[in-house]
Short mmCIF file of C-alpha atoms in Angstrom, two decimals:
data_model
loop_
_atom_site.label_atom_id
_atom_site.label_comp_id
_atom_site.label_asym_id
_atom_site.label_seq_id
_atom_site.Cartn_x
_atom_site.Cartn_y
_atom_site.Cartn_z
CA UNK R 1 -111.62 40.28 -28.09
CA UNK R 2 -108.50 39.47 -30.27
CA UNK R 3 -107.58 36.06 -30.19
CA UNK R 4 -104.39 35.55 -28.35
CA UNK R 5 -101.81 32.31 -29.01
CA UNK R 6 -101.72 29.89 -25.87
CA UNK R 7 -98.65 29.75 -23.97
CA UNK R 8 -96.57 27.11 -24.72
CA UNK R 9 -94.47 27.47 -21.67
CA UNK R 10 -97.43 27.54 -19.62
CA UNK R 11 -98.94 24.68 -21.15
CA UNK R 12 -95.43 22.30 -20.36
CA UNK R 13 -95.58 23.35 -16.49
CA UNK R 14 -98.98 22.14 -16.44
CA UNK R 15 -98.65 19.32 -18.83
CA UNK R 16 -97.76 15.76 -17.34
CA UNK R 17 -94.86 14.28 -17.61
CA UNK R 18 -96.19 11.81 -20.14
CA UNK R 19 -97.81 14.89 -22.28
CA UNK R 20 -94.59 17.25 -21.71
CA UNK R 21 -92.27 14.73 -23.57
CA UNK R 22 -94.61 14.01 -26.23
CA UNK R 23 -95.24 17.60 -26.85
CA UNK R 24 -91.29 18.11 -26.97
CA UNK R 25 -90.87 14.94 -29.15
CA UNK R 26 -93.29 15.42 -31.50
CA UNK R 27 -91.44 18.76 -33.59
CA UNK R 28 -88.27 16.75 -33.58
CA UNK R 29 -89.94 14.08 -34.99
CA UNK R 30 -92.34 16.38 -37.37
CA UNK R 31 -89.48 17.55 -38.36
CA UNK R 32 -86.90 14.91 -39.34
CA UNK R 33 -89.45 13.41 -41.37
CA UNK R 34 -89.95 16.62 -43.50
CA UNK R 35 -86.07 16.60 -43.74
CA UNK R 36 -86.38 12.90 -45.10
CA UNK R 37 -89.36 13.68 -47.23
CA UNK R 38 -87.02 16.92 -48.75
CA UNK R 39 -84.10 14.65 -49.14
CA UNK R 40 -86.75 11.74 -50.84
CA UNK R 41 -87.99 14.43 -53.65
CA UNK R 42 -84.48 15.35 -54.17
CA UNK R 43 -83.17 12.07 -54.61
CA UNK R 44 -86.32 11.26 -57.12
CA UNK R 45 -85.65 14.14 -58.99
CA UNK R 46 -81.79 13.20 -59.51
CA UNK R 47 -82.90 9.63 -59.87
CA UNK R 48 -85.37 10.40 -62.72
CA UNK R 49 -83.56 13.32 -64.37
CA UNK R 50 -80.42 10.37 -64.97
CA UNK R 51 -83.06 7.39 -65.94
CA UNK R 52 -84.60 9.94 -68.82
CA UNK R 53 -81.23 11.49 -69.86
CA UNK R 54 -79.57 8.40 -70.48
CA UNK R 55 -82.75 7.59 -72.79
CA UNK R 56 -82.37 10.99 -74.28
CA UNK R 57 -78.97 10.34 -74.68
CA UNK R 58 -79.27 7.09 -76.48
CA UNK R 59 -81.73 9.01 -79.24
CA UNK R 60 -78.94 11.52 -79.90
CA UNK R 61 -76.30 8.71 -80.68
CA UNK R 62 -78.81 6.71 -82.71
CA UNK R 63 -79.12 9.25 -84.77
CA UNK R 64 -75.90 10.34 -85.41
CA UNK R 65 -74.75 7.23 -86.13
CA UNK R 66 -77.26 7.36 -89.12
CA UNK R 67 -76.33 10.79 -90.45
CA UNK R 68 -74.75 10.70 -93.82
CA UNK R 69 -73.32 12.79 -96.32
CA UNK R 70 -72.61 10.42 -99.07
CA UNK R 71 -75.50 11.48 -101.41
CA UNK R 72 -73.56 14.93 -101.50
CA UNK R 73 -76.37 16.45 -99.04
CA UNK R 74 -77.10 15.88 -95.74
CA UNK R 75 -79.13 13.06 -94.92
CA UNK R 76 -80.30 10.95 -91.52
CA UNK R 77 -82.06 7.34 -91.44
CA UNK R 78 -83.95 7.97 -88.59
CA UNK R 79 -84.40 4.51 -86.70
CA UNK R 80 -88.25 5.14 -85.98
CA UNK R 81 -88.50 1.70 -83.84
CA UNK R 82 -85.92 3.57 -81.67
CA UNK R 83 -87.95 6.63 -81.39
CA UNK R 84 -91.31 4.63 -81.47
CA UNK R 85 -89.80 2.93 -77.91
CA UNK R 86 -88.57 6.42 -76.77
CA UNK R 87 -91.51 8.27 -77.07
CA UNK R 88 -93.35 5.50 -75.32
CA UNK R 89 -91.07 6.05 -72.29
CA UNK R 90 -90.84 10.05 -72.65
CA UNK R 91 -94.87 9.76 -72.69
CA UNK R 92 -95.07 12.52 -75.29
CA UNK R 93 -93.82 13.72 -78.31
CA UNK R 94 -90.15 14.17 -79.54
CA UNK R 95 -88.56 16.04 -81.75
CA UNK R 96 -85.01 16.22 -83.20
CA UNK R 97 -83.05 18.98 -85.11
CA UNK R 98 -79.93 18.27 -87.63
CA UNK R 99 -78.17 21.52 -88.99
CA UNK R 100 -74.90 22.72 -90.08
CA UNK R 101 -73.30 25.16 -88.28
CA UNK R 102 -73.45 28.00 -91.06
CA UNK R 103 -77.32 26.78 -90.46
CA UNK R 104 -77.94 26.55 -94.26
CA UNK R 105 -78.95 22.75 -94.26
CA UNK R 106 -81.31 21.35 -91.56
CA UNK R 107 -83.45 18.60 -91.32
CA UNK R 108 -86.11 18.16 -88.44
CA UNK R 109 -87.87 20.55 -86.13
CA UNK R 110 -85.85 23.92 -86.79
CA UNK R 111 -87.56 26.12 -84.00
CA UNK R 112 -85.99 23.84 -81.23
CA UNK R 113 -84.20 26.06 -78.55
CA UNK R 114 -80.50 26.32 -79.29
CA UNK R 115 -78.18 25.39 -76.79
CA UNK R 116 -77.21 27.83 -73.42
CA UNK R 117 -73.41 28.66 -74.84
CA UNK R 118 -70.48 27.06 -77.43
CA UNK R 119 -70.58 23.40 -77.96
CA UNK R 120 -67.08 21.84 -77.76
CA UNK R 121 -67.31 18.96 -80.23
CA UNK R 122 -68.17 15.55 -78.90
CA UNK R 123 -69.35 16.94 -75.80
CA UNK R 124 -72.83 16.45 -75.09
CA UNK R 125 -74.70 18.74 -73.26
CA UNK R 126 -78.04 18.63 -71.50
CA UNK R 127 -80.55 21.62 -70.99
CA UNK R 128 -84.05 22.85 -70.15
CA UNK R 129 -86.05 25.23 -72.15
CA UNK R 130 -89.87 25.88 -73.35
CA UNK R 131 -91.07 24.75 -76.70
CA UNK R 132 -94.40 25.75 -77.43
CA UNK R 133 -94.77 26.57 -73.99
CA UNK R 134 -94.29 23.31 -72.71
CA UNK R 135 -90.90 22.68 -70.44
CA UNK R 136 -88.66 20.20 -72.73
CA UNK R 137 -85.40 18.51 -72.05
CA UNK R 138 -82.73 18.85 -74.43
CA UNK R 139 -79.60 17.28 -75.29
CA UNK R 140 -77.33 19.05 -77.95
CA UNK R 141 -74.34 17.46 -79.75
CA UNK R 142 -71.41 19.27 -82.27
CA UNK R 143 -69.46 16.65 -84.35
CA UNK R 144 -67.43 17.15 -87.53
CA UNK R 145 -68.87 15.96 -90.71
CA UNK R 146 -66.34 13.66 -93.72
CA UNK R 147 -67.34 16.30 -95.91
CA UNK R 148 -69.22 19.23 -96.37
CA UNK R 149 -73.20 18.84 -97.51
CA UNK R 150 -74.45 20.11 -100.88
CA UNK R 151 -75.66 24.18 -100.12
CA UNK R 152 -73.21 24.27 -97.34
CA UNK R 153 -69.62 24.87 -96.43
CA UNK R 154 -69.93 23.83 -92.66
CA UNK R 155 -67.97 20.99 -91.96
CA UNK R 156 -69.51 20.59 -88.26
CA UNK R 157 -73.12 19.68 -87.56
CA UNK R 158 -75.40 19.93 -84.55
CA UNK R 159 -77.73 17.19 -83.57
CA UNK R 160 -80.56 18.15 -80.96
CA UNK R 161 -83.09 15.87 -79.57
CA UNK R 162 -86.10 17.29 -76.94
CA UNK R 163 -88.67 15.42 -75.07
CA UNK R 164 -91.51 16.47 -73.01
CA UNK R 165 -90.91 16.65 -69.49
CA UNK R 166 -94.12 15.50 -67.93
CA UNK R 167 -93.31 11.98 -67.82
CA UNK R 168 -90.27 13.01 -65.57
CA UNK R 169 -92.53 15.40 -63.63
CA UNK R 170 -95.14 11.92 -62.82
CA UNK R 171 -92.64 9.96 -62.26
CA UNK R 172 -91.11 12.47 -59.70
CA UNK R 173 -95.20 13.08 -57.86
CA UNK R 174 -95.32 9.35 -57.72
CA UNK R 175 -92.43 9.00 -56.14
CA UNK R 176 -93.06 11.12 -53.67
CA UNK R 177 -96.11 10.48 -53.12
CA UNK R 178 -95.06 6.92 -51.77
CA UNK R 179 -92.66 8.27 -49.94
CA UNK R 180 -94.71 10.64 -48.37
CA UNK R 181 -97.28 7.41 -47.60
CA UNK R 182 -94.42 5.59 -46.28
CA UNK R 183 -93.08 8.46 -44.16
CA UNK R 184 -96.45 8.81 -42.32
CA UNK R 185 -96.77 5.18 -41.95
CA UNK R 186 -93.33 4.94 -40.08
CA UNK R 187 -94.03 8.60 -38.32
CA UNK R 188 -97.49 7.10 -36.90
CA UNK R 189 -95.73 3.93 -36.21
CA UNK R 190 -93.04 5.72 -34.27
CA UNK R 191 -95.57 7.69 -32.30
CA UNK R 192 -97.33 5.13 -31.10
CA UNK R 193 -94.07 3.18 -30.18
CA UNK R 194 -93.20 6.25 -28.59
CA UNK R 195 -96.38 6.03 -26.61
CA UNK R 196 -96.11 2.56 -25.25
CA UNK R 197 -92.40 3.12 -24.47
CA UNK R 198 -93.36 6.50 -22.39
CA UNK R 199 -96.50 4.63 -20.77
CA UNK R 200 -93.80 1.16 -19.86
CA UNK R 201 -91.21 3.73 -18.47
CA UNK R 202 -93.07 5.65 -16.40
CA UNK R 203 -95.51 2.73 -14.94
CA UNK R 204 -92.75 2.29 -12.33
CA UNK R 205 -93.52 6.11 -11.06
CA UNK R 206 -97.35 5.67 -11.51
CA UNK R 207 -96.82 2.77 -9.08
CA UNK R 208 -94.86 4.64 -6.85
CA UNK R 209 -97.38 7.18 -6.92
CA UNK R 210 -100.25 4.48 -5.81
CA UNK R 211 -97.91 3.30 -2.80
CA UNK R 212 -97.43 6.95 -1.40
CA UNK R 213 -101.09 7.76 -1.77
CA UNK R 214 -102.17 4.29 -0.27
CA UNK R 215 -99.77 5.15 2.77
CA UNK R 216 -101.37 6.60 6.47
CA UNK R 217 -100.61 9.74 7.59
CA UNK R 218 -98.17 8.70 10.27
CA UNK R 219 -96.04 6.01 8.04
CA UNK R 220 -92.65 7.33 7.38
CA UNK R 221 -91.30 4.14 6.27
CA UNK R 222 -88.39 4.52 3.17
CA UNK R 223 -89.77 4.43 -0.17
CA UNK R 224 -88.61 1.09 -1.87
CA UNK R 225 -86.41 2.00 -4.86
CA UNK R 226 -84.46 -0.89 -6.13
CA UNK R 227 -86.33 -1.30 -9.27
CA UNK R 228 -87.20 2.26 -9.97
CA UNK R 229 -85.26 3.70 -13.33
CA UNK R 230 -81.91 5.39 -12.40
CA UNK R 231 -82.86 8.85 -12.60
CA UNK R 232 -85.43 8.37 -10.53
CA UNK R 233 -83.77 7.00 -7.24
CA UNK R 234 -81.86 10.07 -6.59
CA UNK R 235 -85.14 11.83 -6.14
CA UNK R 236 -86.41 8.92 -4.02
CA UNK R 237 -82.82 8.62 -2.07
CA UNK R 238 -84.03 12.29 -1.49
CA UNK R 239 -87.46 12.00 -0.31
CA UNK R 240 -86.33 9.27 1.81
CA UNK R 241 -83.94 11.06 3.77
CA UNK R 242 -86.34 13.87 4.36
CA UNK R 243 -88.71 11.40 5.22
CA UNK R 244 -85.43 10.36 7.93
CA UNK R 245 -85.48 13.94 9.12
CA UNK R 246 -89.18 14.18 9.73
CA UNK R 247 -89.07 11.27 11.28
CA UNK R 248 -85.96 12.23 13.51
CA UNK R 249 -87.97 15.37 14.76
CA UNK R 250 -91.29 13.80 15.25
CA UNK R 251 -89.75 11.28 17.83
CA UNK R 252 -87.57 14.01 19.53
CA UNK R 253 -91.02 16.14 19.54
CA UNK R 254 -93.08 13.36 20.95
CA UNK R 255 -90.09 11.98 23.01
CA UNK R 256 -90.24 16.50 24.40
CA UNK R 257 -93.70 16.46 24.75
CA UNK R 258 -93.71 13.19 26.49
CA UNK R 259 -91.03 14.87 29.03
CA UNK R 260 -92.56 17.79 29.45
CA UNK R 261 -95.75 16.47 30.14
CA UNK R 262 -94.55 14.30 33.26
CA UNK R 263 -92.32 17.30 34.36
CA UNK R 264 -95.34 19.61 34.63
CA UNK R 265 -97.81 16.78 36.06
CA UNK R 266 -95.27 16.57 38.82
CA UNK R 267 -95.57 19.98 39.29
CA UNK R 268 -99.10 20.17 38.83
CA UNK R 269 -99.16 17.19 41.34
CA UNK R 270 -97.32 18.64 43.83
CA UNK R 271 -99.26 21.98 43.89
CA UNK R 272 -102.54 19.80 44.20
CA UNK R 273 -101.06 18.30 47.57
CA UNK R 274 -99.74 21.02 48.90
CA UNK R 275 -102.85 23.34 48.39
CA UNK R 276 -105.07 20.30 49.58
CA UNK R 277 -102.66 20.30 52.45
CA UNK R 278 -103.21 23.95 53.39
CA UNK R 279 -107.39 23.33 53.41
CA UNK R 280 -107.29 20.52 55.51
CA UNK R 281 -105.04 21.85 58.48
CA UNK R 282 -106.59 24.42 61.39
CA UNK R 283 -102.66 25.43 62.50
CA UNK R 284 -102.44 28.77 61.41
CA UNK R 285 -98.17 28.62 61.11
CA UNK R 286 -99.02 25.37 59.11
CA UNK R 287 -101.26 26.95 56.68
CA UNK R 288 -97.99 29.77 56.15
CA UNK R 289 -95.88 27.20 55.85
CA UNK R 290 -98.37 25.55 52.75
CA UNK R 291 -98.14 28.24 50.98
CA UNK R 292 -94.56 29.43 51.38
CA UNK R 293 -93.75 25.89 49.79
CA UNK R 294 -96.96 26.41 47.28
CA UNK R 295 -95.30 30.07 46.31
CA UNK R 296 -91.99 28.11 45.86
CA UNK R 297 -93.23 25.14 43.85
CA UNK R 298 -95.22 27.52 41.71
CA UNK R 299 -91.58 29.63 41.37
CA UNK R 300 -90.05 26.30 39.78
CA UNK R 301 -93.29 25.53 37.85
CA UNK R 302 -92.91 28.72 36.08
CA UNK R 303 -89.06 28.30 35.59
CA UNK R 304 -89.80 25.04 33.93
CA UNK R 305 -92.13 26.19 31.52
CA UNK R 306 -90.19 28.95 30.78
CA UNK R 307 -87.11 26.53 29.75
CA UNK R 308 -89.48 23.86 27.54
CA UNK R 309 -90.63 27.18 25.63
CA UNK R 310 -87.08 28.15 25.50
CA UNK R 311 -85.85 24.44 24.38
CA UNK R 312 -88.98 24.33 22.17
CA UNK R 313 -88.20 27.81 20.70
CA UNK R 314 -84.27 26.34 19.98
CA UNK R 315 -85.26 23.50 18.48
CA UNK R 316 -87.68 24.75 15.96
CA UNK R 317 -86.98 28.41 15.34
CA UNK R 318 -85.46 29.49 12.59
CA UNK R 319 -82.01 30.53 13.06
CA UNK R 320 -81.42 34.29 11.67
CA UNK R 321 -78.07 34.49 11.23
CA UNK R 322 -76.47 38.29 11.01
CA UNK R 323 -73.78 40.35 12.23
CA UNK R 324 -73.79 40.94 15.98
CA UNK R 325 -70.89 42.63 18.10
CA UNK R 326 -70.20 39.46 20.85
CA UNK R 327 -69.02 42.12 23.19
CA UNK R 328 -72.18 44.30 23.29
CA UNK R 329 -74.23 40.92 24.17
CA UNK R 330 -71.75 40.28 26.94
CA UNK R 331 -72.60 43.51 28.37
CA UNK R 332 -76.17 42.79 28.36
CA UNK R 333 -76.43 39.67 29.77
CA UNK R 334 -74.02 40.52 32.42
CA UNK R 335 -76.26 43.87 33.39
CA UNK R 336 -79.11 41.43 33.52
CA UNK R 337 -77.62 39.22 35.93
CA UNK R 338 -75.94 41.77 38.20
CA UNK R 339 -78.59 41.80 40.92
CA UNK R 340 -78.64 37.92 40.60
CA UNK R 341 -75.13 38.16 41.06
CA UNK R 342 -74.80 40.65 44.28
CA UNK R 343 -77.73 38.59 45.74
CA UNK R 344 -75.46 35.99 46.23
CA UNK R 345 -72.29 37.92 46.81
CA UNK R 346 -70.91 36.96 43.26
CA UNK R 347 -68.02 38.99 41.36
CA UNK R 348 -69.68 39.14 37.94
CA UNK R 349 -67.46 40.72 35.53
CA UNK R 350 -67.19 40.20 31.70
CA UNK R 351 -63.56 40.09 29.69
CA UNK R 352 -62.78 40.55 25.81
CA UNK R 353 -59.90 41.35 24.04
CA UNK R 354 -60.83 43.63 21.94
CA UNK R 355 -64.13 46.62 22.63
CA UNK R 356 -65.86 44.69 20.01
CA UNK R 357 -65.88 41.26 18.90
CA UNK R 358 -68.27 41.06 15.50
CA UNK R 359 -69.76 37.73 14.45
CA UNK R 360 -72.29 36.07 12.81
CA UNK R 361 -74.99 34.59 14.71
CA UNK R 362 -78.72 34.97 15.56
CA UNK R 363 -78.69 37.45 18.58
CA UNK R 364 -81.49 36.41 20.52
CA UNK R 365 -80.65 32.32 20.50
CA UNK R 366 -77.01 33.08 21.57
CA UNK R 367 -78.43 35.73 24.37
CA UNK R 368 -80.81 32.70 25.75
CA UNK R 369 -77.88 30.61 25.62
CA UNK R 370 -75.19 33.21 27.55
CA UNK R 371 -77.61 33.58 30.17
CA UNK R 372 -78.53 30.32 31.08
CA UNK R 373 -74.82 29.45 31.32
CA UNK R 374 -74.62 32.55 33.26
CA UNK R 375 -77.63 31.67 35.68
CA UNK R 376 -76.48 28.62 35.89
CA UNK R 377 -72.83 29.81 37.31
CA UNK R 378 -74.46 32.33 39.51
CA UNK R 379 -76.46 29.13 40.81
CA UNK R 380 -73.90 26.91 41.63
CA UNK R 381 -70.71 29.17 42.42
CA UNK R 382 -70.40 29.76 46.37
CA UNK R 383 -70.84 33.20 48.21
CA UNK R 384 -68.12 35.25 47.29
CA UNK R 385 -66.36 33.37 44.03
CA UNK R 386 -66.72 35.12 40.25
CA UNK R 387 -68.05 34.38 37.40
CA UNK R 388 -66.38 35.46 34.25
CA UNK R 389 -68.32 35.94 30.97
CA UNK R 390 -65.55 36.65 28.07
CA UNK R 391 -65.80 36.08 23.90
CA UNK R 392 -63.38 35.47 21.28
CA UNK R 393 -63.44 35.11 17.68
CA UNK R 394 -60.16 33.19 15.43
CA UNK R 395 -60.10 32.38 11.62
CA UNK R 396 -62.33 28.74 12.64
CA UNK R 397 -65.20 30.60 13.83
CA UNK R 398 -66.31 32.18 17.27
CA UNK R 399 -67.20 31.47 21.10
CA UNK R 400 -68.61 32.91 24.12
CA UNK R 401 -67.48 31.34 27.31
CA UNK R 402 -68.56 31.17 31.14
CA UNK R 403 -66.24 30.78 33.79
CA UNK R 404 -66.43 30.21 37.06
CA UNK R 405 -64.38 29.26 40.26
CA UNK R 406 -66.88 26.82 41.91
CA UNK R 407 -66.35 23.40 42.67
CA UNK R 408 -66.57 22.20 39.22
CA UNK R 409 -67.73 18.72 37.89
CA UNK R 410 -66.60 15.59 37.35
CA UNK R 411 -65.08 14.25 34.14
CA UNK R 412 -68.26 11.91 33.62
CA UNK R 413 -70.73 14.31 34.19
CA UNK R 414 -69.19 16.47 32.13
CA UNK R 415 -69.32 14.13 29.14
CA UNK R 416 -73.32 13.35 29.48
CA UNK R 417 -74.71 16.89 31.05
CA UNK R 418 -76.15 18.73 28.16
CA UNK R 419 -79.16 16.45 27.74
CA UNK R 420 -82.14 16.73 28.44
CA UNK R 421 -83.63 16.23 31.88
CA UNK R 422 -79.88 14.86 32.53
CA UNK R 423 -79.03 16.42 36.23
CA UNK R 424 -75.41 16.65 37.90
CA UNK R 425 -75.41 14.86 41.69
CA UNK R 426 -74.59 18.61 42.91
CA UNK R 427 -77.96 19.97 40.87
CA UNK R 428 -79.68 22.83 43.11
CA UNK R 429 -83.29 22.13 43.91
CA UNK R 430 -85.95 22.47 41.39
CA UNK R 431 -83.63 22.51 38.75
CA UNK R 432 -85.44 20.70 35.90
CA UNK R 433 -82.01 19.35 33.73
CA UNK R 434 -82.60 21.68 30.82
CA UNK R 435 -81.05 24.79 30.93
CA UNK R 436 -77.49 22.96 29.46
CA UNK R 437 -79.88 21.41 26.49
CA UNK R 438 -80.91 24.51 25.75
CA UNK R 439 -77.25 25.66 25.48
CA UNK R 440 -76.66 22.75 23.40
CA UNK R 441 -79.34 22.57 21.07
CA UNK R 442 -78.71 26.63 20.15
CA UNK R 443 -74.86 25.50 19.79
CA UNK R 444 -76.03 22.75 17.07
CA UNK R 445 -78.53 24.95 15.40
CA UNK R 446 -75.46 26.99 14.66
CA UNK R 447 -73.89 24.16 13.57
CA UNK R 448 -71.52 24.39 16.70
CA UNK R 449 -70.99 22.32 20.09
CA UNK R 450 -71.14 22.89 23.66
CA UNK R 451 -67.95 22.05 25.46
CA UNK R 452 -67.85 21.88 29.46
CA UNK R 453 -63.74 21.78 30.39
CA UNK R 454 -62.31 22.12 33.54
CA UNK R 455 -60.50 25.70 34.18
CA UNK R 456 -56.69 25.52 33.39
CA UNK R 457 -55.63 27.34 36.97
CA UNK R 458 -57.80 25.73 39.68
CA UNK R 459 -61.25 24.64 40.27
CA UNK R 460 -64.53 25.18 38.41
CA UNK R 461 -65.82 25.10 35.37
CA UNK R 462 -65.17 26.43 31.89
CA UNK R 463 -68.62 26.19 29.14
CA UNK R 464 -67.78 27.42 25.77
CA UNK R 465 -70.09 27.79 23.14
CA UNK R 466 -68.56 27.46 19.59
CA UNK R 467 -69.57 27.88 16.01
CA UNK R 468 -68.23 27.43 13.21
CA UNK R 469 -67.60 30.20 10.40
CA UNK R 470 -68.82 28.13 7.83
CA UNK R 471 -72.38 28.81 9.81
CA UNK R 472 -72.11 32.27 8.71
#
């Protein structure tokens, strides 16, 4: 099986933080010290070629300044302290060359490379050649002679003076070579400063790590935060107000499930009497009479679980928000209720201004909600009155609306009905309080409100539910 490169990508997600930021430190550092260690080698190579070319320079002059043509020839006192000292430093052998221009007199090594191009006279110029197949440096130099030398009609000469370039070579490696040393030291150094700085600035989130893991199950207490580094408390500002959330719904669960347990015990209750009732008694019409209340409670037992699953269902469900025609669900509810309605002798009737009405909304929440505002007219609206069910959309957002002509409710009631297991002093029998908090908590899971307003033109009572665009 070929072998296949690991994935570096792969290898971050999984990394630690710790391991993630040395892995993406490490190249940059890798790599600036190359850069330096580039930069050192050219800087030693500059560095040496000037040290050895001043040296090389300083030959040339010394012998020009001993070249002579006073004998009638050419002649050169070569200052061989000079050039003992210089070889010494070149660390191998040198060699000059002395020659006319015509070339007919020379003195000195007369195979040395000539110069790249034209000299201009009293210019000197440096170069690199081979020379026996060893790499030289060369320095070449035109000047004009007093007179011309015996055998010769030049009146320019060119002085030439080559060393071996090895000692510039070592002195270069050397160089380096410390450098190199020194580069690693400081590289090694600064990884494991790195190290210890990493490990010191993420003990704080190692420690908040042991507190969250040392906490119980139940302890939704904020995370303390005041000394954590500042990109780090926006995450724990974060997890502290979910922590504020979860906290918010586990007491309104446990506060529900507390309610609802003592509403259906007094249910349960109440069937236990009543059915103990109908054993114990011989009176026939007593016994019908048990059980016409038993059928009864049972009725409102049912109704009430019913509503907790419905106020459960509001509370939790997700809310699916997509287009729905407002008008359509208008129609449905109010063929639900029609029966309802006629039972009681109750003008249902439903009113929109235009055949449709689209919005944005989840369907089946809104339908709970219509019809328990709905039911709840039908309830509480005497024989003969109506009950309007109308919709209504503007550039703020939308609302669906029950209306009805019964006798209403007071301004304080009106302000606190809506919660939960909260009754009005005119609530019908066996009502359990939470058919408005249903209609509320679907309102506020559409980021809406509930509003319960007096009708404008005479008694009874207007419930709108509202929601905002925005929720869309």
């Amino acid at each position: 099986m070929p072998w296949k490169p690991p994935d570096l990508r792969r290898l971050l997600r999984r990394a630690s933080l710790r391991w993630r930021l040395a892995l993406l430190l490490l190249p940059l550092l890798l790599a600036v010290t190359g850069t330096e260690l580039w930069l050192t080698r050219h800087a030693a190579l500059e560095a040496a070629n000037a040290a050895y070319d001043r040296s090389l320079l300083g030959a040339l002059k010394a012998i020009d300044a001993n070249i002579s043509t006073a004998s009638g020839g050419l002649s050169v006192e070569l200052p061989y302290r000079l050039f003992e000292f210089f070889e010494l430093t070149a660390s191998g052998q040198v060699a000059f060359r002395i020659a006319t221009s015509d070339g007919l007199v020379e003195l000195g090594s007369a195979d040395l490379p000539a110069p790249p191009g034209p000299l201009a006279e009293g210019v000197p110029v440096f170069y690199d050649a081979a020379y026996f197949g060893e790499p030289v440096r060369l320095v070449a130099y035109r000047r004009t002679l007093e007179r011309a030398p015996a055998g010769s009609s030049a009146r320019t000469v060119l002085v030439q003076v080559a060393e071996s370039t090895g000692s510039r070579q070592e002195f270069s490696r050397r160089f380096v070579q410390r450098a190199a040393l020194r580069d690693l030291l400081v590289l090694a150094v600064l990884l494991g400063g790195t190290a210890l700085v990493l490990a010191a600035a993420l003990r704080p989130l190692a420690r908040l790590a042991r507190e969250v893991d040392a906490r119980r199950p139940d302890d939704l207490t904020p995370l303390a935060g005041g000394d954590l580094p500042a990109d780090v408390r926006p995450l724990v500002g974060a997890v502290n107000r979910q922590m504020a959330l979860t906290q918010s719904v586990v007491a309104q669960q446990r506060g529900f499930l507390d309610d609802a347990s003592h509403q259906l015990r007094t249910h349960l209750t109440t069937l236990q009497m009543q059915a103990d009732y109908a054993q114990r008694t011989g009176d026939p019409a007593q016994v019908q009479a048990a059980l016409t209340a038993l059928a009864a409670e049972i009725g409102r037992a049912t109704r009430t679980t019913q509503q907790l699953l419905a106020l459960g269902r509001s509370d939790t469900a997700a809310v699916a928000l997509e287009p729905c025609d407002l008008a359509a669900l208008l129609r449905e509810v109010a063929v639900d209720l029609l029966p309802r309605a006629r039972a009681r002798q109750i003008d249902l009737g439903m009113h929109t201004a235009t055949p449709e009405v689209p919005a944005v909304a989840d369907r089946h929440l809104l339908r709970e909600a219509l019809t328990n505002l709905a039911a709840n007219a039908i309830v509480y609206t005497p024989a003969g009155g109506s009950v309007t069910l109308w919709a209504a959309a503007d550039a703020a957002g939308w609302q669906v609306a029950v209306e009805d002509d019964g006798p209403g409710l007071p301004p304080e009631e009106r302000a606190t009905l809506g919660q939960r297991w909260r009754r009005g002093a005119r609530a019908a029998e066996g009502g359990s309080g939470l058919g408005l908090a249903i209609v509320r908590s679907i309102a506020e899971r559409h980021r809406g409100e509930l509003r319960l307003e007096a009708r404008a033109d005479g008694p009874g009572l207007l419930a709108v539910v509202w929601w905002p665009r925005a929720a869309g």
